[in-house]
């Protein structure tokens, strides 16, 4: 029946029986060549563009003010940016939101403590540096946990802040500003764009969230706290678990803020974002928080039926020893140090390689390559593992020139740029006629034609590692082709056809890496 369909005959040669239970289908070479031809003239490389007006929100990075941004936030930043880029490329309007932790109890503690130990920090910009602020925060937390009267004062401070007290607001503003500038340095270094809309933004909407839940008959007051009992989720004792939305002292919490946020994000404008899809990129440890928030929002009717909301969880970043990533002295790793070390190590490797190859390059080249490759390596190492598993951070592995690493992929692009420098005109647009003869060429053709399918998959499943695996396989297939089949020395029409394959390979690698937030280089 299938073979009788003319569309089938156009696509495949006569099917062959290959042993019991197997039928081999062979795609018509002229069809493959025609597909390839179409992509040669298409800057989108066969990826269709959606015509969508409703934005997709990607909530990512989202560090906390007065705390240092840690490797978990780095993962969220890198993964969130890659997902946003893929969605943007598909044509979705994307709202990149940095839901920074800039509200709540932590400010009460910090302000109370600073009033006593470093009051100048509350009235003057940069009176203490961020490192000190982080230390003060730690001290404040310790006091909060140990000392009841400190707890009471801190709570009063939060109430003052949330009530709009000008002195508290000013102090809060200074603290936020200082952290914000530190965060921005990391974003600039990594080439990440995102808009800040912190927890404080939702402060005016918190009471309405609780009121609406009450009006919807979902709110239960349990031991003084406002709760919504979750369906299908029970605790250790078999009792249904509550999502607490208002503490017994009347204060709101992380969940209330996320409920206000979800409500705002799906609500039509102007008092909402009118989003069609909302994606949250955080560590897997927050899975039950989001499951609770999503369920309550759903039951409250805040998620329109044609819209979707997803938590995109990721595992822990571990050191070589499989434990949580720490410095040698046991401290948490500062992101800036980590990125700087990646660049320094890349630079050392590069200098060694230049010496081995007796190549001389100027300083500007060395710095540029080291920075670009070092940061690419950190990003790629993170993106190439399935995000749901824990991931072992290893400079040696991520900087290796072989294996599924950024340097390996970047090197394939450099090789192709080298072909062009050696006089191979990679051309532009479609090619007069494509003629292939070798198995390695067909393997590369088949690989190149998978790109649009992979992008569709990443958009659907939100797994950037799918794209990484594809780009790695493409580089391998290309390297096999280039090592075994002559290109520049081939006769026509093979020469132009092979150069066209080179061009489409480098275009695909550059576009794909670009979607991961990784720029390519001509030489390295
Ligand atoms: N600030 C939080 C943290 O550091 C992450 C926030 C994620 N986004 C959200 N809408 N809850 O863990």
Short mmCIF file of C-alpha atoms and ligand atoms in Angstrom, two decimals:
data_model
loop_
_atom_site.label_atom_id
_atom_site.label_comp_id
_atom_site.label_asym_id
_atom_site.label_seq_id
_atom_site.Cartn_x
_atom_site.Cartn_y
_atom_site.Cartn_z
CA UNK A 1 0.00 0.00 0.00
CA UNK A 2 2.78 2.35 1.02
CA UNK A 3 4.79 1.72 -2.10
CA UNK A 4 1.74 2.40 -4.23
CA UNK A 5 1.59 5.96 -2.91
CA UNK A 6 3.25 8.26 -5.46
CA UNK A 7 4.62 10.44 -2.65
CA UNK A 8 6.53 7.41 -1.39
CA UNK A 9 7.99 6.63 -4.79
CA UNK A 10 9.18 10.20 -5.03
CA UNK A 11 10.99 9.91 -1.72
CA UNK A 12 12.37 6.36 -1.70
CA UNK A 13 13.77 3.73 -4.01
CA UNK A 14 12.15 0.28 -4.22
CA UNK A 15 12.13 -1.18 -0.63
CA UNK A 16 14.41 -4.15 -0.06
CA UNK A 17 13.69 -7.09 2.23
CA UNK A 18 16.69 -7.40 4.51
CA UNK A 19 16.27 -10.69 6.35
CA UNK A 20 13.18 -11.70 8.34
CA UNK A 21 11.37 -8.76 9.88
CA UNK A 22 13.44 -6.05 8.23
CA UNK A 23 12.73 -3.81 5.30
CA UNK A 24 15.36 -1.36 4.12
CA UNK A 25 14.15 1.94 2.76
CA UNK A 26 16.60 3.96 0.70
CA UNK A 27 16.02 7.67 0.26
CA UNK A 28 16.42 8.80 -3.34
CA UNK A 29 19.81 10.47 -3.71
CA UNK A 30 18.31 13.19 -5.90
CA UNK A 31 15.80 14.01 -3.16
CA UNK A 32 18.54 14.31 -0.56
CA UNK A 33 20.56 16.51 -2.91
CA UNK A 34 17.51 18.71 -3.56
CA UNK A 35 16.92 19.14 0.18
CA UNK A 36 20.53 20.05 0.65
CA UNK A 37 20.34 22.49 -2.24
CA UNK A 38 17.36 24.23 -0.58
CA UNK A 39 19.31 24.66 2.65
CA UNK A 40 22.33 26.07 0.92
CA UNK A 41 20.24 29.04 -0.06
CA UNK A 42 18.44 29.38 3.30
CA UNK A 43 19.90 31.37 6.19
CA UNK A 44 17.54 29.52 8.58
CA UNK A 45 18.91 26.17 7.38
CA UNK A 46 15.49 24.65 7.03
CA UNK A 47 14.15 25.68 10.44
CA UNK A 48 10.66 27.13 9.99
CA UNK A 49 9.64 30.31 11.76
CA UNK A 50 6.50 30.44 13.88
CA UNK A 51 4.18 33.41 13.68
CA UNK A 52 3.29 33.88 17.34
CA UNK A 53 2.30 37.03 19.15
CA UNK A 54 2.01 35.71 22.70
CA UNK A 55 5.33 35.75 24.53
CA UNK A 56 7.12 32.82 26.05
CA UNK A 57 8.61 33.70 29.43
CA UNK A 58 11.89 32.16 30.48
CA UNK A 59 12.50 32.72 34.18
CA UNK A 60 16.17 31.98 34.71
CA UNK A 61 19.38 32.87 36.55
CA UNK A 62 17.48 34.53 39.43
CA UNK A 63 20.16 34.86 42.11
CA UNK A 64 19.48 36.35 45.51
CA UNK A 65 20.46 39.84 46.59
CA UNK A 66 23.12 40.08 49.29
CA UNK A 67 24.11 36.52 48.63
CA UNK A 68 26.76 35.45 46.21
CA UNK A 69 25.63 34.01 42.89
CA UNK A 70 26.63 30.33 42.99
CA UNK A 71 27.22 27.55 40.46
CA UNK A 72 23.54 26.58 40.58
CA UNK A 73 22.70 30.06 39.35
CA UNK A 74 25.40 29.68 36.70
CA UNK A 75 23.69 26.52 35.43
CA UNK A 76 20.34 28.25 35.36
CA UNK A 77 21.88 31.20 33.52
CA UNK A 78 23.55 29.09 30.84
CA UNK A 79 20.63 26.70 30.28
CA UNK A 80 18.02 29.46 30.42
CA UNK A 81 19.89 31.58 27.91
CA UNK A 82 20.25 28.66 25.47
CA UNK A 83 16.54 27.82 25.71
CA UNK A 84 15.62 31.47 25.21
CA UNK A 85 17.85 31.63 22.13
CA UNK A 86 16.27 28.55 20.57
CA UNK A 87 12.77 29.88 21.20
CA UNK A 88 13.69 33.29 19.82
CA UNK A 89 15.17 31.73 16.73
CA UNK A 90 11.93 29.85 16.16
CA UNK A 91 10.21 33.23 16.13
CA UNK A 92 8.64 33.36 19.58
CA UNK A 93 8.69 36.68 21.36
CA UNK A 94 10.65 35.76 24.49
CA UNK A 95 10.60 37.60 27.78
CA UNK A 96 13.79 36.77 29.67
CA UNK A 97 13.08 37.39 33.33
CA UNK A 98 15.53 37.51 36.18
CA UNK A 99 13.37 36.71 39.21
CA UNK A 100 15.98 37.89 41.71
CA UNK A 101 15.40 37.26 45.38
CA UNK A 102 15.16 40.88 46.47
CA UNK A 103 12.38 40.77 49.04
CA UNK A 104 11.44 39.03 52.23
CA UNK A 105 12.89 37.95 55.55
CA UNK A 106 16.50 38.04 54.47
CA UNK A 107 16.35 41.85 54.24
CA UNK A 108 14.86 42.13 57.69
CA UNK A 109 17.78 40.14 59.09
CA UNK A 110 20.39 41.97 57.09
CA UNK A 111 19.09 45.46 57.84
CA UNK A 112 18.72 44.71 61.55
CA UNK A 113 22.26 43.36 61.73
CA UNK A 114 23.78 46.18 59.66
CA UNK A 115 22.11 48.83 61.82
CA UNK A 116 24.20 47.49 64.67
CA UNK A 117 27.50 46.61 63.01
CA UNK A 118 27.84 48.73 59.86
CA UNK A 119 25.10 51.39 59.71
CA UNK A 120 26.96 53.28 56.99
CA UNK A 121 26.10 50.46 54.56
CA UNK A 122 22.44 51.43 54.88
CA UNK A 123 22.81 55.06 53.95
CA UNK A 124 25.81 55.29 51.65
CA UNK A 125 26.45 53.48 48.38
CA UNK A 126 29.36 51.03 48.45
CA UNK A 127 30.27 51.72 52.08
CA UNK A 128 31.09 48.00 52.35
CA UNK A 129 31.92 45.70 49.48
CA UNK A 130 29.82 42.82 48.34
CA UNK A 131 32.08 40.23 49.93
CA UNK A 132 31.53 41.91 53.30
CA UNK A 133 27.84 42.12 52.65
CA UNK A 134 27.74 38.39 52.05
CA UNK A 135 29.61 37.85 55.33
CA UNK A 136 27.21 40.17 57.16
CA UNK A 137 24.33 38.24 55.71
CA UNK A 138 25.78 35.00 57.06
CA UNK A 139 26.22 36.51 60.51
CA UNK A 140 22.69 37.88 60.41
CA UNK A 141 21.33 34.46 59.49
CA UNK A 142 23.21 32.84 62.37
CA UNK A 143 21.84 35.40 64.81
CA UNK A 144 18.36 34.98 63.41
CA UNK A 145 18.50 31.23 63.97
CA UNK A 146 19.84 31.57 67.53
CA UNK A 147 18.27 34.66 68.99
CA UNK A 148 14.57 35.18 69.45
CA UNK A 149 14.65 38.92 70.01
CA UNK A 150 16.74 39.34 66.86
CA UNK A 151 14.08 37.36 65.05
CA UNK A 152 11.36 39.67 66.28
CA UNK A 153 13.24 42.82 65.30
CA UNK A 154 14.03 41.34 61.88
CA UNK A 155 10.38 40.56 61.27
CA UNK A 156 9.46 44.10 62.23
CA UNK A 157 12.07 45.34 59.77
CA UNK A 158 10.52 43.30 56.95
CA UNK A 159 7.09 44.64 57.78
CA UNK A 160 8.52 48.18 57.67
CA UNK A 161 10.17 47.54 54.34
CA UNK A 162 7.14 45.90 52.82
CA UNK A 163 5.00 48.72 54.15
CA UNK A 164 7.13 51.22 52.23
CA UNK A 165 9.09 52.88 55.05
CA UNK A 166 11.41 55.34 53.23
CA UNK A 167 14.50 54.68 55.35
CA UNK A 168 14.18 50.91 54.91
CA UNK A 169 13.47 51.33 51.22
CA UNK A 170 16.58 53.42 50.75
CA UNK A 171 18.76 50.87 52.55
CA UNK A 172 17.18 48.08 50.53
CA UNK A 173 17.81 49.98 47.30
CA UNK A 174 21.49 50.37 48.11
CA UNK A 175 21.94 46.71 48.93
CA UNK A 176 20.17 45.62 45.74
CA UNK A 177 22.17 47.97 43.61
CA UNK A 178 25.43 46.64 44.85
CA UNK A 179 24.53 43.00 44.18
CA UNK A 180 23.04 43.90 40.85
CA UNK A 181 26.31 45.36 39.62
CA UNK A 182 28.16 42.19 40.63
CA UNK A 183 25.64 40.00 38.82
CA UNK A 184 25.89 42.18 35.74
CA UNK A 185 29.63 41.56 35.50
CA UNK A 186 28.98 37.85 35.17
CA UNK A 187 26.23 38.40 32.59
CA UNK A 188 28.50 40.69 30.57
CA UNK A 189 31.34 38.21 30.68
CA UNK A 190 29.05 35.44 29.45
CA UNK A 191 27.19 37.57 26.91
CA UNK A 192 23.84 37.03 28.61
CA UNK A 193 20.93 39.39 28.17
CA UNK A 194 18.07 39.39 30.63
CA UNK A 195 15.68 41.76 32.30
CA UNK A 196 15.41 42.06 36.05
CA UNK A 197 12.00 41.67 37.55
CA UNK A 198 12.61 40.61 41.10
CA UNK A 199 10.33 39.29 43.78
CA UNK A 200 9.68 42.85 45.01
CA UNK A 201 7.82 43.60 41.78
CA UNK A 202 4.99 41.33 42.92
CA UNK A 203 4.64 42.88 46.39
CA UNK A 204 1.53 44.89 45.45
CA UNK A 205 -0.19 41.73 44.20
CA UNK A 206 0.41 39.41 47.16
CA UNK A 207 -2.68 40.25 49.16
CA UNK A 208 -4.89 39.84 46.10
CA UNK A 209 -3.48 36.35 45.57
CA UNK A 210 -4.59 35.29 49.04
CA UNK A 211 -7.94 37.05 48.67
CA UNK A 212 -8.61 35.35 45.35
CA UNK A 213 -7.70 31.95 46.75
CA UNK A 214 -10.12 32.57 49.60
CA UNK A 215 -12.87 33.67 47.20
CA UNK A 216 -12.27 30.54 45.13
CA UNK A 217 -12.79 28.45 48.25
CA UNK A 218 -9.26 27.07 48.11
CA UNK A 219 -7.84 28.74 51.21
CA UNK A 220 -7.78 26.87 54.52
CA UNK A 221 -6.49 28.44 57.72
CA UNK A 222 -4.41 25.85 59.51
CA UNK A 223 -2.67 26.69 62.80
CA UNK A 224 -3.01 30.37 61.92
CA UNK A 225 -1.40 30.03 58.48
CA UNK A 226 -3.21 30.44 55.17
CA UNK A 227 -2.82 27.21 53.16
CA UNK A 228 -4.03 25.47 50.09
CA UNK A 229 -4.03 21.70 50.49
CA UNK A 230 -2.50 20.01 47.48
CA UNK A 231 -4.34 17.26 45.66
CA UNK A 232 -2.52 14.02 45.13
CA UNK A 233 0.43 15.00 47.31
CA UNK A 234 0.74 13.70 50.84
CA UNK A 235 3.46 13.93 53.44
CA UNK A 236 5.21 11.20 55.42
CA UNK A 237 2.24 10.73 57.74
CA UNK A 238 -0.14 10.29 54.80
CA UNK A 239 -1.78 13.66 55.49
CA UNK A 240 -2.31 15.99 52.52
CA UNK A 241 0.48 18.57 52.17
CA UNK A 242 -0.34 22.26 52.28
CA UNK A 243 1.16 25.02 50.20
CA UNK A 244 1.48 27.84 52.71
CA UNK A 245 0.60 31.19 51.18
CA UNK A 246 0.37 33.37 54.26
CA UNK A 247 2.35 32.80 57.43
CA UNK A 248 0.68 33.00 60.81
CA UNK A 249 2.25 36.44 61.37
CA UNK A 250 0.48 37.67 58.24
CA UNK A 251 3.66 37.71 56.12
CA UNK A 252 3.88 36.28 52.63
CA UNK A 253 6.51 33.86 51.37
CA UNK A 254 8.33 32.49 48.32
CA UNK A 255 5.24 30.54 47.22
CA UNK A 256 2.93 33.57 47.49
CA UNK A 257 5.34 35.53 45.32
CA UNK A 258 5.47 32.77 42.73
CA UNK A 259 1.68 32.59 42.69
CA UNK A 260 1.49 36.35 42.15
CA UNK A 261 4.10 35.99 39.41
CA UNK A 262 2.33 33.18 37.57
CA UNK A 263 -0.95 35.05 37.74
CA UNK A 264 0.64 38.21 36.39
CA UNK A 265 2.50 36.39 33.64
CA UNK A 266 -0.57 34.73 32.16
CA UNK A 267 -2.93 37.68 32.72
CA UNK A 268 -3.58 39.75 29.59
CA UNK A 269 -1.96 43.19 29.38
CA UNK A 270 -1.65 45.91 30.52
CA UNK A 271 -1.70 44.44 34.04
CA UNK A 272 -0.06 41.23 32.90
CA UNK A 273 2.30 39.69 30.35
CA UNK A 274 -0.25 37.65 28.39
CA UNK A 275 2.23 34.79 28.07
CA UNK A 276 1.47 31.54 26.26
CA UNK A 277 4.16 29.46 27.89
CA UNK A 278 6.15 30.05 31.08
CA UNK A 279 9.38 28.19 31.73
CA UNK A 280 11.25 28.15 35.05
CA UNK A 281 14.88 27.08 35.04
CA UNK A 282 16.01 26.13 38.55
CA UNK A 283 17.69 23.25 40.35
CA UNK A 284 15.70 20.05 40.77
CA UNK A 285 15.46 20.74 44.52
CA UNK A 286 12.66 23.20 43.77
CA UNK A 287 10.54 20.65 41.87
CA UNK A 288 7.96 20.20 44.61
CA UNK A 289 7.72 23.96 45.18
CA UNK A 290 6.84 24.47 41.51
CA UNK A 291 4.53 21.47 41.38
CA UNK A 292 2.60 23.01 44.29
CA UNK A 293 2.53 26.49 42.79
CA UNK A 294 1.44 25.19 39.37
CA UNK A 295 -1.33 23.10 40.86
CA UNK A 296 -2.73 25.94 42.95
CA UNK A 297 -2.53 28.37 40.01
CA UNK A 298 -4.31 25.81 37.85
CA UNK A 299 -7.09 25.29 40.37
CA UNK A 300 -7.44 29.03 40.86
CA UNK A 301 -7.99 29.36 37.11
CA UNK A 302 -4.94 31.53 36.46
CA UNK A 303 -3.49 29.39 33.69
CA UNK A 304 -5.55 29.74 30.50
CA UNK A 305 -6.37 26.42 28.88
CA UNK A 306 -4.28 26.98 25.74
CA UNK A 307 -1.21 27.91 27.79
CA UNK A 308 1.48 25.84 29.42
CA UNK A 309 3.78 26.16 32.37
CA UNK A 310 6.92 24.07 32.87
CA UNK A 311 9.61 23.64 35.45
CA UNK A 312 12.93 22.90 33.75
CA UNK A 313 14.93 21.30 36.55
CA UNK A 314 18.63 20.58 36.58
CA UNK A 315 20.97 18.54 38.80
CA UNK A 316 23.77 19.67 41.08
CA UNK A 317 27.17 20.83 39.99
CA UNK A 318 29.72 18.54 41.61
CA UNK A 319 33.47 18.64 41.94
CA UNK A 320 35.82 15.93 40.65
CA UNK A 321 35.15 14.03 43.88
CA UNK A 322 31.44 13.76 43.15
CA UNK A 323 30.60 16.06 46.06
CA UNK A 324 29.14 19.53 45.87
CA UNK A 325 31.62 21.83 44.10
CA UNK A 326 33.90 23.53 46.66
CA UNK A 327 37.24 25.32 46.56
CA UNK A 328 40.28 23.54 48.00
CA UNK A 329 39.73 25.39 51.26
CA UNK A 330 36.15 24.15 51.37
CA UNK A 331 34.46 27.45 50.51
CA UNK A 332 31.79 27.80 47.88
CA UNK A 333 33.31 28.64 44.52
CA UNK A 334 32.88 32.22 43.37
CA UNK A 335 31.62 32.35 39.81
CA UNK A 336 34.02 35.03 38.77
CA UNK A 337 36.98 32.92 39.92
CA UNK A 338 35.61 29.93 38.11
CA UNK A 339 35.22 31.74 34.80
CA UNK A 340 38.62 33.41 35.16
CA UNK A 341 40.25 30.06 35.82
CA UNK A 342 38.68 28.58 32.68
CA UNK A 343 40.16 31.41 30.64
CA UNK A 344 43.58 31.15 32.31
CA UNK A 345 43.79 27.42 31.74
CA UNK A 346 42.76 27.84 28.11
CA UNK A 347 45.46 30.43 27.70
CA UNK A 348 48.11 28.12 29.17
CA UNK A 349 46.98 25.24 26.89
CA UNK A 350 47.04 27.55 23.90
CA UNK A 351 50.55 28.85 24.62
CA UNK A 352 51.74 25.27 24.96
CA UNK A 353 50.12 24.30 21.67
CA UNK A 354 51.60 27.31 19.87
CA UNK A 355 55.05 26.38 21.19
CA UNK A 356 54.63 22.74 20.12
CA UNK A 357 53.53 23.79 16.65
CA UNK A 358 56.22 26.50 16.50
CA UNK A 359 53.52 28.99 15.67
CA UNK A 360 53.78 32.58 16.69
CA UNK A 361 50.70 34.69 17.33
CA UNK A 362 50.31 38.13 18.82
CA UNK A 363 49.02 38.81 22.33
CA UNK A 364 45.66 40.13 21.16
CA UNK A 365 44.99 36.86 19.35
CA UNK A 366 45.98 34.79 22.36
CA UNK A 367 43.76 36.77 24.72
CA UNK A 368 40.81 36.70 22.39
CA UNK A 369 41.02 32.97 21.73
CA UNK A 370 41.59 32.13 25.40
CA UNK A 371 38.59 34.16 26.53
CA UNK A 372 36.30 32.89 23.83
CA UNK A 373 37.27 29.22 24.11
CA UNK A 374 37.48 29.22 27.91
CA UNK A 375 33.96 30.58 28.36
CA UNK A 376 32.64 28.41 25.54
CA UNK A 377 34.05 25.37 27.33
CA UNK A 378 32.26 26.20 30.59
CA UNK A 379 28.96 26.78 28.81
CA UNK A 380 29.22 23.73 26.61
CA UNK A 381 30.20 21.39 29.44
CA UNK A 382 27.07 22.42 31.25
CA UNK A 383 24.76 22.25 28.24
CA UNK A 384 26.03 18.96 26.85
CA UNK A 385 25.07 16.81 29.82
CA UNK A 386 21.45 15.90 30.25
CA UNK A 387 20.43 18.68 32.61
CA UNK A 388 18.33 16.44 34.82
CA UNK A 389 21.39 14.57 36.09
CA UNK A 390 24.10 15.95 38.35
CA UNK A 391 27.11 17.19 36.49
CA UNK A 392 30.79 16.88 37.39
CA UNK A 393 32.69 20.05 36.82
CA UNK A 394 36.14 19.29 35.40
CA UNK A 395 38.37 21.83 33.69
CA UNK A 396 40.49 19.04 32.18
CA UNK A 397 37.52 17.39 30.55
CA UNK A 398 35.81 20.54 29.28
CA UNK A 399 38.98 21.99 27.78
CA UNK A 400 40.08 18.84 25.95
CA UNK A 401 40.47 19.17 22.19
CA UNK A 402 38.90 15.76 21.67
CA UNK A 403 35.57 14.37 22.82
CA UNK A 404 32.25 16.10 23.21
CA UNK A 405 33.71 19.49 24.13
CA UNK A 406 33.49 23.07 22.93
CA UNK A 407 37.11 23.10 21.70
CA UNK A 408 36.44 20.03 19.52
CA UNK A 409 33.39 21.60 17.88
CA UNK A 410 35.04 25.00 17.51
CA UNK A 411 37.98 23.28 15.91
CA UNK A 412 35.78 21.82 13.15
CA UNK A 413 34.67 25.37 12.30
CA UNK A 414 38.31 26.50 12.29
CA UNK A 415 39.24 23.65 9.93
CA UNK A 416 36.59 24.74 7.46
CA UNK A 417 37.71 28.37 7.70
CA UNK A 418 41.17 27.01 6.86
CA UNK A 419 39.85 25.38 3.69
CA UNK A 420 38.48 28.75 2.61
CA UNK A 421 41.82 30.41 3.37
CA UNK A 422 43.60 27.79 1.28
CA UNK A 423 41.61 28.93 -1.72
CA UNK A 424 38.44 26.89 -1.46
CA UNK A 425 35.59 29.16 -2.44
CA UNK A 426 32.82 28.11 -0.08
CA UNK A 427 30.48 30.32 -2.06
CA UNK A 428 27.07 31.51 -1.02
CA UNK A 429 23.56 30.49 -1.99
CA UNK A 430 22.64 27.35 -3.89
CA UNK A 431 25.18 25.45 -6.01
CA UNK A 432 24.71 24.75 -9.72
CA UNK A 433 24.66 20.99 -9.32
CA UNK A 434 25.49 18.71 -6.45
CA UNK A 435 27.17 15.42 -7.25
CA UNK A 436 28.20 12.99 -4.56
CA UNK A 437 29.96 9.67 -4.93
CA UNK A 438 31.41 8.66 -1.56
CA UNK A 439 29.74 7.10 1.47
CA UNK A 440 31.34 9.75 3.71
CA UNK A 441 29.64 12.45 1.67
CA UNK A 442 26.23 10.83 1.97
CA UNK A 443 26.76 10.37 5.69
CA UNK A 444 27.44 14.10 5.99
CA UNK A 445 24.41 14.97 3.84
CA UNK A 446 22.14 12.88 6.05
CA UNK A 447 23.59 14.46 9.18
CA UNK A 448 23.18 18.00 7.86
CA UNK A 449 19.54 17.40 7.04
CA UNK A 450 18.72 16.54 10.66
CA UNK A 451 19.23 20.08 11.97
CA UNK A 452 15.62 21.32 11.78
CA UNK A 453 14.33 18.16 13.46
CA UNK A 454 16.77 18.61 16.33
CA UNK A 455 15.73 22.23 16.86
CA UNK A 456 12.07 21.19 16.96
CA UNK A 457 12.96 18.62 19.60
CA UNK A 458 14.85 21.11 21.76
CA UNK A 459 11.95 23.54 21.55
CA UNK A 460 9.56 20.83 22.66
CA UNK A 461 11.57 19.05 25.33
CA UNK A 462 13.73 21.95 26.47
CA UNK A 463 16.84 19.76 26.48
CA UNK A 464 19.84 21.67 25.07
CA UNK A 465 21.99 18.53 25.30
CA UNK A 466 20.08 17.19 22.28
CA UNK A 467 21.50 20.00 20.22
CA UNK A 468 24.98 19.44 21.66
CA UNK A 469 24.92 15.74 20.82
CA UNK A 470 23.84 16.56 17.30
CA UNK A 471 26.57 19.16 16.77
CA UNK A 472 29.15 16.75 18.16
CA UNK A 473 28.02 13.99 15.80
CA UNK A 474 28.00 16.40 12.91
CA UNK A 475 31.59 17.41 13.71
CA UNK A 476 32.64 13.77 13.86
CA UNK A 477 31.00 12.93 10.56
CA UNK A 478 32.54 16.01 9.02
CA UNK A 479 36.02 15.17 10.31
CA UNK A 480 35.72 11.64 8.90
CA UNK A 481 34.67 13.07 5.55
CA UNK A 482 37.45 15.63 5.53
CA UNK A 483 40.14 13.14 6.58
CA UNK A 484 39.12 10.54 3.99
CA UNK A 485 37.80 12.43 0.97
CA UNK A 486 39.85 15.02 -0.96
CA UNK A 487 38.18 18.41 -1.21
CA UNK A 488 40.51 21.04 -2.61
CA UNK A 489 42.34 18.52 -4.79
CA UNK A 490 39.15 16.92 -6.15
CA UNK A 491 38.02 17.30 -9.78
CA UNK A 492 34.81 19.08 -10.71
CA UNK A 493 31.91 18.61 -10.18
CA UNK A 494 33.01 16.92 -6.95
CA UNK A 495 35.11 19.82 -5.77
CA UNK A 496 32.24 22.34 -5.70
CA UNK A 497 29.87 19.79 -4.24
CA UNK A 498 32.31 19.03 -1.42
CA UNK A 499 32.95 22.70 -0.78
CA UNK A 500 29.19 23.14 -0.52
CA UNK A 501 29.13 20.41 2.12
CA UNK A 502 31.88 22.24 4.01
CA UNK A 503 29.93 25.45 3.90
CA UNK A 504 26.70 23.93 5.11
CA UNK A 505 28.61 22.18 7.88
CA UNK A 506 30.20 25.37 9.14
CA UNK A 507 26.92 27.27 8.83
CA UNK A 508 25.12 24.58 10.80
CA UNK A 509 27.80 24.46 13.49
CA UNK A 510 27.88 28.24 13.80
CA UNK A 511 24.14 28.59 13.97
CA UNK A 512 23.82 25.67 16.40
CA UNK A 513 26.60 26.89 18.68
CA UNK A 514 25.15 30.39 18.47
CA UNK A 515 21.86 29.03 19.78
CA UNK A 516 23.80 27.67 22.73
CA UNK A 517 25.27 31.11 23.34
CA UNK A 518 28.68 30.12 21.97
CA UNK A 519 30.34 32.30 19.32
CA UNK A 520 32.68 30.60 16.83
CA UNK A 521 36.19 31.62 15.69
CA UNK A 522 38.04 31.66 12.38
CA UNK A 523 41.30 30.52 13.90
CA UNK A 524 42.34 29.11 17.26
N1 LIG B 1 16.00 33.02 43.79
C1 LIG B 1 15.74 31.62 43.69
C2 LIG B 1 16.96 30.82 44.15
O1 LIG B 1 18.06 31.33 44.21
C3 LIG B 1 15.38 31.17 42.30
C4 LIG B 1 14.14 31.79 41.73
C5 LIG B 1 13.60 31.01 40.58
N2 LIG B 1 12.41 31.57 40.00
C6 LIG B 1 11.22 31.60 40.58
N3 LIG B 1 10.22 32.16 39.93
N4 LIG B 1 11.00 31.05 41.76
O2 LIG B 1 16.84 29.65 44.45
#
